[in-house]
Amino acid sequence: MSEYGTQSNPLRVAIIGAGPTGFYTAEHLFKQKEYVVSVDMFDRLPVPFGLVRYGVAPDHQKIKSVTAVYDRIAQNPAFRFFGNVQIGKDITVAELRDYYHQIVFTTGAQSDRRMNIPGEDLQGSLPATDFVAWYNGHPDFRAYDVDLSQESVAVVGVGNVAMDVARILCRTPEELAVTDIADYALEKLRNSNVKNVYILGRRGPAQAAFTTPEIKELGEMQDTDAYVEPEEAVLDPLSEASLADSSDRATVKKVEVIQSYAGRPSSGKSRRLTLRFLVSPVELIGNDEGQIVKMRIVKNKLYKTDAGSLRPKATEEMEEIPVGLVFRAIGYRGVPIPDVPFYDSWGVILNKQGRVIDPETQKPVLGEYTGGWIKRGPSGVIGTNKPDALETVQQMLADMASGQVLSPECPDAQAASHFIAEKQPDYFSYDDWLKLDALEVANGKAQGRPRVKFTSVADMLTAVGKR
Amino acid sequence: MKVRRILATKGMRVITIAPDKKIRDAVAVLAEHNIGALVVADAAGQPVGILSERDVIRKAAENEQVFDLFVSDLMTRDVITGMPQDDTHSVARTMTDRHFRHMPIMDEGRLIGIVSIGDILKAERDQYRGEIDTLETQIMADKD
Ligand SMILES: Cc1cc2nc3c(=O)[nH]c(=O)nc-3n(C[C@H](O)[C@H](O)[C@H](O)COP(=O)(O)OP(=O)(O)OC[C@H]3O[C@@H](n4cnc5c(N)ncnc54)[C@H](O)[C@@H]3O)c2cc1C
Ligand SMILES: NC(=O)c1ccc[n+]([C@@H]2O[C@H](COP(=O)([O-])OP(=O)(O)OC[C@H]3O[C@@H](n4cnc5c(N)ncnc54)[C@H](OP(=O)(O)O)[C@@H]3O)[C@@H](O)[C@H]2O)c1
């Protein structure tokens, strides 16, 4: 086998997905000094950054500054970006094997988990994933329709995504107008009729998945009162006991904040956000037109599993709440890439510490790796993907050392870019992105906003002069 | 964090051994896969015990013929199993309180994996590192 990983014959790596994990993978590869590596990063969208651009809430701008780190990684001369190229559609994985020694899938989680209850497909029942993508200006969701003429909305789940969705529904147009929320979403939210938002947790306050700053923020909105049913804010004996003899200060703090909302009298703000605990939706009920009008929920009790965690169990007690819109924020879900082994029940690429595994032989698939949400499931903040990417890169380096890499026919950067341009003439380079970025920021500046996003691929292409 | 998150990056095959195998075989399997414990499963694939390297070493200290014993002689029988939806911090707590380090994970009656206290500590460490990293980014943005 010919030498690779040298100046004249660099190790060629394709990274599929330009979210945080893709960038951290590139960063770790560039940091090691053993091999000369060159990276081509692909994304199905013209623009990079994945959920940092299309997930993170518009009223959380600060965290988006993490992209400055990604910009720096992209400045490495051995880095190239090919946006608007979907692997599995524009280019197949088999074709990539002709050009790269190693391929890393960092495609995130593009879909949602379902509640599996009757009525879930009624009009007004929507995954939070779509709503999030819509208000963030994701090009796939421009035509998305959400009926904000409804007065009452339920958000199922008590993770940070549920917090985001509830906040965006409750913010005033003034609060939103200074963010990079999509213009069409701002318009629609400006005319929103929503008065009541319920957030439904199936377990108690001590098991809520959201973090303390997020729950605190709910109590600090301009025109929305946060409220918790007093009896649901009290910890049940099992939670009380497990919290008492643990040193889990973060949870203690979180419970304190939740309890501070208990029974709070209304301060006359126009919207009300109610956090419910120990309840699960059992059915969505529609009217003759198939539009949701109410939701049946059951009260839960916690029980302790053998392993020690506290799980919900339905009681006999039911309740109905009138709602016209239901967002399920109970988790994202990865989607398979054609020809890549997938573990369907969990929505992840089958892997061992980042090496893609063949389900038949349980042995690694030569030259294929994975990282981030599509590797470990849809959990963790942006920074969590850094140690995750490192674990994968360590496997890649070990395999380079033992010669377990693909033997591409044309391990050549130029040959690769010719091939890509043939398959997708409208690909976006990093320079194209920087141009677009500058335009968005300039358009934002005029309005006192961080940026105004281009929200269709066609507009993006036109803006950088490709059309 | 859920146990599922840890199992997701461990491949999906669980390495098991039958109770009527010799300790010699078990040690070979532990060494081959570089692991610290084996789930002992019956012919139907149901876990009936767990055998850790510690169990073997402890016995070896008093009985040099340890290799000829059966797995069922040394395994721990009352195994506590978990589920993919269990919270990792609760599992870690149960392990420390009850002094064991490995937990087989069952899903709808099927053995799907095993988690060790080491796996949980590593995942939690990575989570905290990530959170710190993210907080730092936010603080730095505040300074600008
Ligand atoms: C709504 C929401 C809000 C969040 N807010 C925060 C927050 O405030 N702070 C925080 O720290 N974390 C937040 N997170 C978590 C954070 O976004 C994730 O940890 C992180 O984005 C996961 O990174 P990733 O690279 O694995 O996936 P992603 O960010 O999803 O990136 C995957 C990329 O792959 C691309 N892709 C997919 N399929 C293909 C294909 N076939 N070919 C080419 N490209 C493809 C996608 O277009 C995407 O750009 C939030 C998550 C969500 C869902
Ligand atoms: N500001 C931020 O930092 C930020 C913002 C958004 C997202 N994120 C991160 O992104 C990741 C994903 O967030 P997420 O909110 O999608 O997931 P998550 O944190 O896993 O929360 C999912 C929530 O849905 C609940 N749930 C799951 N299945 C359910 C069901 N069938 N019925 C009722 N409830 C159900 C869960 O309850 P159980 O616990 O009982 O299963 C949990 O409360 C998280 O790590 C999050 O921290 C961070």
GROMACS .gro file of C-alpha atoms in nm, chain A residues 24 60 62-66 69 113 202-203 206-207 211 241-243 245-246 248 303-311 343 345-346 348-354 357 361-363 375-377 379-388 390-391, chain B residues 1-13 15 33 79-95 98 103 105 107 110 112 122-123 125-135 137-142 144:
model
  116
   24TYR     CA    1  -1.485   1.947   1.611
   60HIS     CA    2  -3.018   3.284   2.251
   62LYS     CA    3  -2.474   3.452   2.259
   63ILE     CA    4  -2.422   3.082   2.220
   64LYS     CA    5  -2.420   3.126   1.844
   65SER     CA    6  -2.087   3.303   1.879
   66VAL     CA    7  -1.939   2.954   1.898
   69VAL     CA    8  -1.439   2.887   1.648
  113ARG     CA    9  -3.998   1.097   1.798
  202ARG     CA   10  -4.453   1.310   3.266
  203ARG     CA   11  -4.236   1.292   3.577
  206ALA     CA   12  -3.673   1.672   4.017
  207GLN     CA   13  -3.665   1.470   3.692
  211THR     CA   14  -3.149   2.319   3.283
  241ALA     CA   15  -3.559   1.092   4.946
  242SER     CA   16  -3.330   1.054   4.648
  243LEU     CA   17  -3.254   1.425   4.636
  245ASP     CA   18  -2.911   1.207   5.023
  246SER     CA   19  -2.745   1.300   4.696
  248ASP     CA   20  -2.694   1.698   4.331
  303TYR     CA   21  -4.214   0.423   4.099
  304LYS     CA   22  -3.856   0.314   4.146
  305THR     CA   23  -3.703   0.072   3.897
  306ASP     CA   24  -3.461  -0.205   4.003
  307ALA     CA   25  -3.180   0.011   3.874
  308GLY     CA   26  -3.290   0.298   4.095
  309SER     CA   27  -3.444   0.551   3.859
  310LEU     CA   28  -3.788   0.699   3.907
  311ARG     CA   29  -4.030   0.627   3.623
  343TYR     CA   30  -2.992   0.100   1.451
  345SER     CA   31  -3.501   0.160   1.737
  346TRP     CA   32  -3.273   0.435   1.863
  348VAL     CA   33  -2.843   0.615   1.542
  349ILE     CA   34  -2.576   0.481   1.309
  350LEU     CA   35  -2.466   0.145   1.447
  351ASN     CA   36  -2.125   0.213   1.598
  352LYS     CA   37  -1.868   0.127   1.857
  353GLN     CA   38  -1.703   0.439   1.998
  354GLY     CA   39  -1.749   0.603   1.661
  357ILE     CA   40  -2.027  -0.143   1.278
  361THR     CA   41  -2.043  -0.943   1.144
  362GLN     CA   42  -2.034  -0.690   1.429
  363LYS     CA   43  -1.697  -0.585   1.285
  375LYS     CA   44  -2.369   0.852   1.688
  376ARG     CA   45  -2.492   0.880   2.048
  377GLY     CA   46  -2.851   0.998   2.005
  379SER     CA   47  -2.872   1.465   2.360
  380GLY     CA   48  -2.614   1.707   2.487
  381VAL     CA   49  -2.525   2.070   2.435
  382ILE     CA   50  -2.295   2.200   2.162
  383GLY     CA   51  -1.979   2.148   2.367
  384THR     CA   52  -2.063   1.784   2.441
  385ASN     CA   53  -1.987   1.707   2.079
  386LYS     CA   54  -1.624   1.798   2.129
  387PRO     CA   55  -1.520   1.506   2.352
  388ASP     CA   56  -1.754   1.292   2.141
  390LEU     CA   57  -1.236   1.329   1.995
  391GLU     CA   58  -1.333   0.971   2.077
  468MET     CA   59  -2.881   1.140   3.076
  469LYS     CA   60  -3.025   0.803   2.986
  470VAL     CA   61  -2.855   0.462   2.980
  471ARG     CA   62  -2.948   0.447   2.610
  472ARG     CA   63  -2.700   0.726   2.540
  473ILE     CA   64  -2.416   0.505   2.669
  474LEU     CA   65  -2.525   0.189   2.492
  475ALA     CA   66  -2.555   0.375   2.162
  476THR     CA   67  -2.178   0.383   2.113
  477LYS     CA   68  -2.100   0.031   2.235
  478GLY     CA   69  -2.211  -0.168   1.932
  479MET     CA   70  -2.514  -0.384   1.985
  480ARG     CA   71  -2.365  -0.721   2.066
  482ILE     CA   72  -2.079  -1.075   2.513
  500HIS     CA   73  -1.264  -0.860   2.441
  546VAL     CA   74  -2.832  -0.957   3.918
  547ILE     CA   75  -2.990  -0.617   3.909
  548THR     CA   76  -3.080  -0.525   3.554
  549GLY     CA   77  -3.161  -0.187   3.407
  550MET     CA   78  -3.351  -0.045   3.111
  551PRO     CA   79  -3.234   0.191   2.834
  552GLN     CA   80  -3.461   0.464   2.972
  553ASP     CA   81  -3.308   0.452   3.321
  554ASP     CA   82  -3.133   0.772   3.431
  555THR     CA   83  -2.757   0.724   3.447
  556HIS     CA   84  -2.712   0.907   3.774
  557SER     CA   85  -2.965   0.681   3.945
  558VAL     CA   86  -2.791   0.375   3.804
  559ALA     CA   87  -2.452   0.502   3.922
  560ARG     CA   88  -2.599   0.560   4.265
  561THR     CA   89  -2.745   0.210   4.285
  562MET     CA   90  -2.409   0.066   4.180
  565ARG     CA   91  -2.484  -0.181   4.646
  570MET     CA   92  -2.538  -0.374   3.504
  572ILE     CA   93  -2.956  -0.377   3.033
  574ASP     CA   94  -3.532  -0.404   2.671
  577ARG     CA   95  -3.424  -0.902   2.579
  579ILE     CA   96  -2.933  -0.558   2.483
  589LYS     CA   97  -1.693   0.885   3.139
  590ALA     CA   98  -2.022   0.992   2.980
  592ARG     CA   99  -1.749   1.372   3.257
  593ASP     CA  100  -1.791   1.438   2.884
  594GLN     CA  101  -2.127   1.597   2.948
  595TYR     CA  102  -1.985   1.831   3.213
  596ARG     CA  103  -1.689   1.918   2.992
  597GLY     CA  104  -1.930   2.004   2.716
  598GLU     CA  105  -2.141   2.218   2.943
  599ILE     CA  106  -1.836   2.405   3.070
  600ASP     CA  107  -1.716   2.460   2.716
  601THR     CA  108  -2.056   2.595   2.617
  602LEU     CA  109  -2.074   2.822   2.924
  604THR     CA  110  -1.841   3.045   2.495
  605GLN     CA  111  -2.135   3.237   2.638
  606ILE     CA  112  -1.921   3.423   2.891
  607MET     CA  113  -1.669   3.519   2.624
  608ALA     CA  114  -1.954   3.647   2.406
  609ASP     CA  115  -2.066   3.861   2.700
  611ASP     CA  116  -1.733   4.135   2.350
   0.00000   0.00000   0.00000
